[in-house]
Short mmCIF file of C-alpha atoms in Angstrom, two decimals:
data_model
loop_
_atom_site.label_atom_id
_atom_site.label_comp_id
_atom_site.label_asym_id
_atom_site.label_seq_id
_atom_site.Cartn_x
_atom_site.Cartn_y
_atom_site.Cartn_z
CA MET A 1 65.31 155.71 89.45
CA TYR A 2 64.18 153.95 86.24
CA LYS A 3 64.72 150.49 87.82
CA LEU A 4 62.78 151.54 90.94
CA LYS A 5 59.91 152.74 88.76
CA ILE A 6 59.80 149.40 86.90
CA MET A 7 59.81 147.48 90.21
CA LYS A 8 57.10 149.72 91.64
CA ASN A 9 54.89 149.26 88.59
CA LEU A 10 55.44 145.50 88.65
CA LEU A 11 54.46 145.27 92.32
CA LEU A 12 51.39 147.40 91.65
CA ALA A 13 50.36 145.15 88.78
CA LEU A 14 50.80 142.07 90.94
CA SER A 15 48.72 143.69 93.66
CA PHE A 16 45.79 144.09 91.29
CA MET A 17 46.26 140.55 89.98
CA ALA A 18 46.21 139.19 93.53
CA VAL A 19 42.78 140.59 94.34
CA VAL A 20 41.01 139.55 91.15
CA PRO A 21 38.15 137.15 92.11
CA GLY A 22 39.01 133.53 91.61
CA ILE A 23 42.79 133.79 92.11
CA ALA A 24 42.39 133.03 95.82
CA ALA A 25 40.47 129.90 95.11
CA GLU A 26 43.50 127.72 95.84
CA LYS A 27 45.83 128.05 98.81
CA ASN A 28 49.07 128.26 96.79
CA ASP A 29 51.88 130.79 96.53
CA THR A 30 52.60 132.29 93.11
CA THR A 31 56.24 133.24 92.47
CA PHE A 32 57.53 135.69 89.86
CA GLN A 33 61.21 136.11 89.00
CA TYR A 34 62.51 139.64 88.34
CA ARG A 35 66.26 139.92 87.75
CA ASP A 36 67.86 138.40 90.89
CA LYS A 37 64.77 138.80 93.04
CA GLN A 38 61.62 136.79 93.64
CA ILE A 39 58.19 138.32 94.14
CA VAL A 40 55.83 135.97 95.95
CA VAL A 41 52.06 136.39 96.13
CA LYS A 42 50.82 134.52 99.22
CA ILE A 43 47.11 133.67 99.10
CA ASP A 44 44.91 132.04 101.71
CA SER A 45 41.22 132.05 102.54
CA VAL A 46 41.47 135.29 104.51
CA GLU A 47 43.98 137.61 102.89
CA THR A 48 46.54 138.10 100.14
CA LYS A 49 50.10 139.29 100.82
CA ILE A 50 52.92 140.35 98.51
CA VAL A 51 56.45 139.57 99.72
CA LEU A 52 59.83 140.45 98.19
CA LEU A 53 62.65 137.86 98.46
CA ASP A 54 66.34 138.08 97.62
CA LYS A 55 68.18 135.64 95.35
CA ASN A 56 69.03 133.37 98.30
CA GLY A 57 65.42 133.00 99.25
CA ASN A 58 65.75 135.07 102.41
CA GLU A 59 62.95 137.51 103.10
CA TYR A 60 63.96 141.16 103.24
CA THR A 61 63.58 143.07 106.49
CA LYS A 62 60.02 144.38 106.45
CA THR A 63 59.37 148.09 106.51
CA LYS A 64 56.01 147.97 104.77
CA GLU A 65 53.57 145.20 103.94
CA GLU A 66 50.60 145.26 101.60
CA SER A 67 47.68 142.94 102.38
CA TYR A 68 44.28 142.62 100.76
CA VAL A 69 41.31 141.38 102.76
CA ASP A 70 37.86 141.17 101.12
CA GLY A 71 38.93 143.66 98.48
CA GLN A 72 40.23 146.14 101.06
CA GLU A 73 43.86 147.23 101.12
CA VAL A 74 45.60 147.02 104.50
CA GLU A 75 48.94 148.75 105.06
CA ARG A 76 51.28 147.85 107.92
CA ILE A 77 54.34 149.89 108.87
CA PHE A 78 57.20 148.19 110.80
CA VAL A 79 59.59 150.17 113.02
CA SER A 80 62.81 148.46 114.12
CA SER A 81 64.40 148.91 117.55
CA PRO A 82 68.05 150.11 117.49
CA PHE A 83 68.82 147.27 119.92
CA VAL A 84 67.62 144.55 117.51
CA PRO A 85 70.21 143.73 114.83
CA ILE A 86 69.05 143.80 111.23
CA LYS A 87 70.82 140.91 109.56
CA LYS A 88 71.32 140.99 105.82
CA LYS A 89 73.36 138.52 103.82
CA SER A 90 75.83 140.89 102.22
CA GLY A 91 79.43 140.45 101.12
CA HIS A 92 81.66 140.72 104.19
CA THR A 93 79.15 141.11 107.04
CA PHE A 94 80.11 138.92 110.02
CA TYR A 95 77.74 138.09 112.86
CA GLY A 96 79.72 137.40 116.01
CA HIS A 97 78.81 136.60 119.58
CA PHE A 98 79.20 139.56 121.91
CA ALA A 99 76.90 138.90 124.86
CA ASP A 100 73.77 141.04 125.07
CA PHE A 101 74.04 140.83 128.87
CA PHE A 102 77.07 139.82 130.95
CA ILE A 103 77.80 139.46 134.66
CA GLY A 104 80.73 138.20 136.73
CA GLN A 105 83.48 138.99 139.21
CA ASN A 106 85.76 142.01 138.86
CA LEU A 107 88.94 141.88 140.94
CA LEU A 108 91.28 144.82 141.48
CA ASN A 109 94.21 142.38 141.64
CA GLY A 110 96.27 144.64 143.87
CA GLY A 111 97.53 142.20 146.49
CA SER A 112 96.99 142.17 150.24
CA GLU A 113 97.37 145.95 150.62
CA MET A 114 93.97 146.43 148.93
CA HIS A 115 92.10 144.46 151.65
CA SER A 116 89.75 143.26 148.90
CA ARG A 117 86.65 141.11 149.35
CA ASP A 118 86.86 139.40 145.97
CA ALA A 119 83.81 137.19 146.49
CA LYS A 120 81.60 140.30 146.68
CA SER A 121 83.29 142.28 143.89
CA LEU A 122 81.34 142.17 140.64
CA GLU A 123 80.58 143.77 137.30
CA TRP A 124 77.63 143.58 134.95
CA GLY A 125 76.78 145.24 131.68
CA VAL A 126 75.15 145.16 128.25
CA THR A 127 76.24 145.42 124.63
CA VAL A 128 74.57 148.45 123.06
CA PHE A 129 75.42 147.44 119.49
CA ASP A 130 78.05 145.48 117.58
CA ILE A 131 79.45 145.28 114.05
CA GLY A 132 81.54 142.69 112.23
CA LEU A 133 83.66 142.17 109.15
CA GLY A 134 84.05 138.70 107.63
CA LEU A 135 87.64 137.75 106.81
CA THR A 136 86.92 134.44 105.04
CA LYS A 137 84.41 133.34 102.40
CA SER A 138 83.17 130.59 104.70
CA ASP A 139 82.14 133.20 107.30
CA ALA A 140 84.09 131.25 109.92
CA PHE A 141 86.53 134.01 110.89
CA GLY A 142 85.86 137.69 111.38
CA LEU A 143 86.80 140.95 113.08
CA MET A 144 84.30 142.31 115.60
CA SER A 145 83.77 145.57 117.45
CA ALA A 146 81.04 146.88 119.73
CA LEU A 147 79.96 149.50 122.23
CA GLN A 148 79.43 148.14 125.74
CA VAL A 149 78.49 149.76 129.03
CA GLY A 150 79.32 148.15 132.37
CA PHE A 151 79.02 148.80 136.10
CA VAL A 152 81.68 147.74 138.62
CA HIS A 153 81.67 147.38 142.42
CA ASN A 154 85.03 146.46 144.01
CA HIS A 155 84.44 145.60 147.68
CA PHE A 156 86.90 145.95 150.57
CA ASN A 157 87.04 144.76 154.16
CA THR A 158 84.60 146.85 156.18
CA ASP A 159 87.31 148.42 158.36
CA TYR A 160 89.05 150.00 155.33
CA VAL A 161 88.09 152.61 152.73
CA LEU A 162 89.79 153.82 149.56
CA ASN A 163 90.74 157.49 149.82
CA ASN A 164 93.02 160.16 148.41
CA ILE A 165 95.73 161.39 150.74
CA GLY A 166 97.51 164.29 149.09
CA ASP A 167 97.78 163.22 145.47
CA LYS A 168 98.02 159.52 146.23
CA THR A 169 95.23 156.94 146.41
CA ILE A 170 95.62 154.50 149.30
CA MET A 171 93.61 152.23 151.58
CA VAL A 172 92.83 153.98 154.87
CA LYS A 173 91.70 152.47 158.16
CA ASN A 174 88.05 153.28 158.90
CA ASP A 175 87.24 153.39 162.62
CA THR A 176 83.52 153.95 162.06
CA THR A 177 81.42 151.21 163.67
CA GLY A 178 78.53 149.37 162.08
CA VAL A 179 79.92 149.46 158.53
CA LYS A 180 78.22 146.83 156.33
CA THR A 181 80.11 147.37 153.08
CA SER A 182 83.04 149.42 151.76
CA PHE A 183 83.56 149.66 148.01
CA LEU A 184 84.81 151.45 144.91
CA LYS A 185 82.21 151.89 142.17
CA TYR A 186 82.43 153.19 138.62
CA THR A 187 80.85 152.96 135.19
CA TYR A 188 82.77 152.11 132.04
CA TRP A 189 82.13 152.52 128.33
CA LYS A 190 84.09 149.93 126.38
CA ILE A 191 85.03 149.48 122.71
CA PRO A 192 86.48 145.99 122.10
CA LEU A 193 88.26 144.85 118.94
CA ILE A 194 88.01 141.07 118.72
CA PHE A 195 89.02 138.37 116.25
CA GLU A 196 86.41 135.59 116.39
CA TRP A 197 86.35 132.07 114.98
CA LYS A 198 83.07 130.14 114.83
CA LYS A 199 81.82 126.76 113.61
CA LYS A 200 78.32 125.28 113.44
CA PHE A 201 77.37 122.17 115.40
CA ALA A 202 73.76 120.97 115.20
CA LYS A 203 72.72 124.33 113.72
CA ARG A 204 74.29 126.21 116.65
CA ASP A 205 77.56 128.15 116.69
CA ALA A 206 80.55 127.21 118.81
CA PHE A 207 82.88 130.20 118.98
CA ILE A 208 86.00 131.68 120.49
CA GLY A 209 87.25 135.27 120.42
CA ILE A 210 90.34 137.16 121.53
CA GLY A 211 91.50 140.75 121.22
CA ILE A 212 91.89 144.03 123.08
CA SER A 213 89.56 146.75 124.29
CA MET A 214 89.66 150.36 125.37
CA GLU A 215 87.43 151.52 128.20
CA TRP A 216 86.54 154.95 129.52
CA ARG A 217 85.82 155.04 133.26
CA THR A 218 83.42 157.57 134.73
CA ASN A 219 81.23 158.20 137.80
CA ILE A 220 84.07 156.97 140.08
CA LYS A 221 83.33 156.96 143.82
CA SER A 222 84.63 155.42 147.03
CA LYS A 223 81.79 154.73 149.50
CA TYR A 224 80.77 152.76 152.56
CA ARG A 225 77.38 151.75 153.95
CA ILE A 226 75.93 151.70 157.45
CA GLY A 227 72.49 150.12 157.51
CA ASP A 228 70.62 151.46 154.49
CA LYS A 229 72.58 154.71 154.30
CA ARG A 230 75.61 155.21 152.07
CA TYR A 231 78.43 157.65 152.74
CA THR A 232 80.80 158.97 150.06
CA VAL A 233 84.48 158.92 151.00
CA SER A 234 85.88 160.51 147.83
CA ARG A 235 85.05 161.34 144.22
CA GLU A 236 88.59 162.61 143.54
CA LEU A 237 90.46 159.32 143.18
CA ASN A 238 93.52 158.96 140.96
CA VAL A 239 91.86 156.42 138.69
CA ASN A 240 93.14 156.29 135.12
CA PRO A 241 90.11 157.38 133.06
CA ILE A 242 91.27 155.29 130.08
CA GLY A 243 92.15 151.62 130.37
CA ILE A 244 93.43 149.07 127.84
CA ASP A 245 92.39 145.44 128.42
CA LEU A 246 93.15 142.03 126.98
CA GLU A 247 89.78 140.39 126.17
CA GLY A 248 88.64 136.86 125.41
CA TYR A 249 85.56 134.66 125.38
CA ILE A 250 84.44 131.15 124.46
CA GLY A 251 80.94 129.81 124.10
CA PHE A 252 78.18 127.89 122.38
CA ALA A 253 74.84 129.13 121.04
CA GLY A 254 73.60 131.94 123.30
CA PHE A 255 75.99 131.34 126.22
CA ASN A 256 79.62 132.34 126.72
CA ILE A 257 82.34 132.59 129.34
CA PHE A 258 84.38 135.80 129.21
CA ALA A 259 87.58 137.09 130.77
CA HIS A 260 89.53 140.34 130.62
CA TYR A 261 92.80 141.58 132.10
CA GLY A 262 93.90 145.19 132.56
CA LEU A 263 97.09 145.88 130.62
CA THR A 264 97.24 149.37 132.12
CA LYS A 265 97.21 150.27 135.82
CA MET A 266 93.95 151.21 137.51
CA PHE A 267 95.48 154.09 139.50
CA LYS A 268 97.81 156.85 138.31
CA ASP A 269 99.49 157.17 141.71
CA GLY A 270 98.56 154.47 144.18
CA PRO A 271 98.42 150.69 144.53
CA THR A 272 99.51 148.72 141.46
CA CYS A 273 96.24 147.17 140.34
CA HIS A 274 95.56 145.45 137.02
CA PRO A 275 91.84 144.52 137.17
CA ILE A 276 90.71 141.03 136.20
CA GLY A 277 87.18 140.15 135.13
CA LEU A 278 85.66 136.67 134.80
CA GLY A 279 82.03 135.85 134.18
CA VAL A 280 79.27 134.62 131.89
CA GLY A 281 77.33 136.26 129.09
CA PHE A 282 74.00 135.61 127.38
CA THR A 283 72.74 136.42 123.89
CA PHE A 284 68.97 136.66 123.52
#
């Protein structure tokens, strides 16, 4: 509390110094050193700002800014979005490369009995947030985790649908005419645990990551479409709600190629399917 009071008083004193007539005559920054921090008074012909810097010369994330224009004090408040990472240079923080948005193919990988249309089967999703722990002083190797949400459509030949017969999930012949698409859809929430290595080239990161993930599947439905109308076949499919996947990605800058493989079966009692995903991701 005592240190905060000293800092507050020092900033207040600098604020008054900054607006004294004549100090803004030259367009130069004045820097004061306080312990391991720098306090910079930025002066131009229009306004005066006071900025706090850390010992590495990196500006702190702004939550409040004091400006002085023609002797008037202007206060700005900054509110951060939860989807924008706040990056601070602290001990073991590691900034990895989970894609903000990813899209690609998702294959059930169940053989010919699934009557799959792999070219039309896809998944897409976003990373809600991620965290990382640096494992080396050079910040080249770290352990990453995240929360991701994804949406999957596995398509089948139009004359088949996925249904539950008794307690078993199987592909069933569909004699309905005019069917445009037949598919399984679901949403997943995924928590990956990834070891990532990265190296800078021309101020951009090249990186590679590998690990495992756990996903929770929900909103599972088997449907088919005739024209613009969709018909639900079943919501009671024997899908394992929890899946364990092998995960990996490789990339450069804001682009990566990802892949994942289901270590656990998709269905409790039904075709032996270990889903495979392959696609691209983008970091904005």
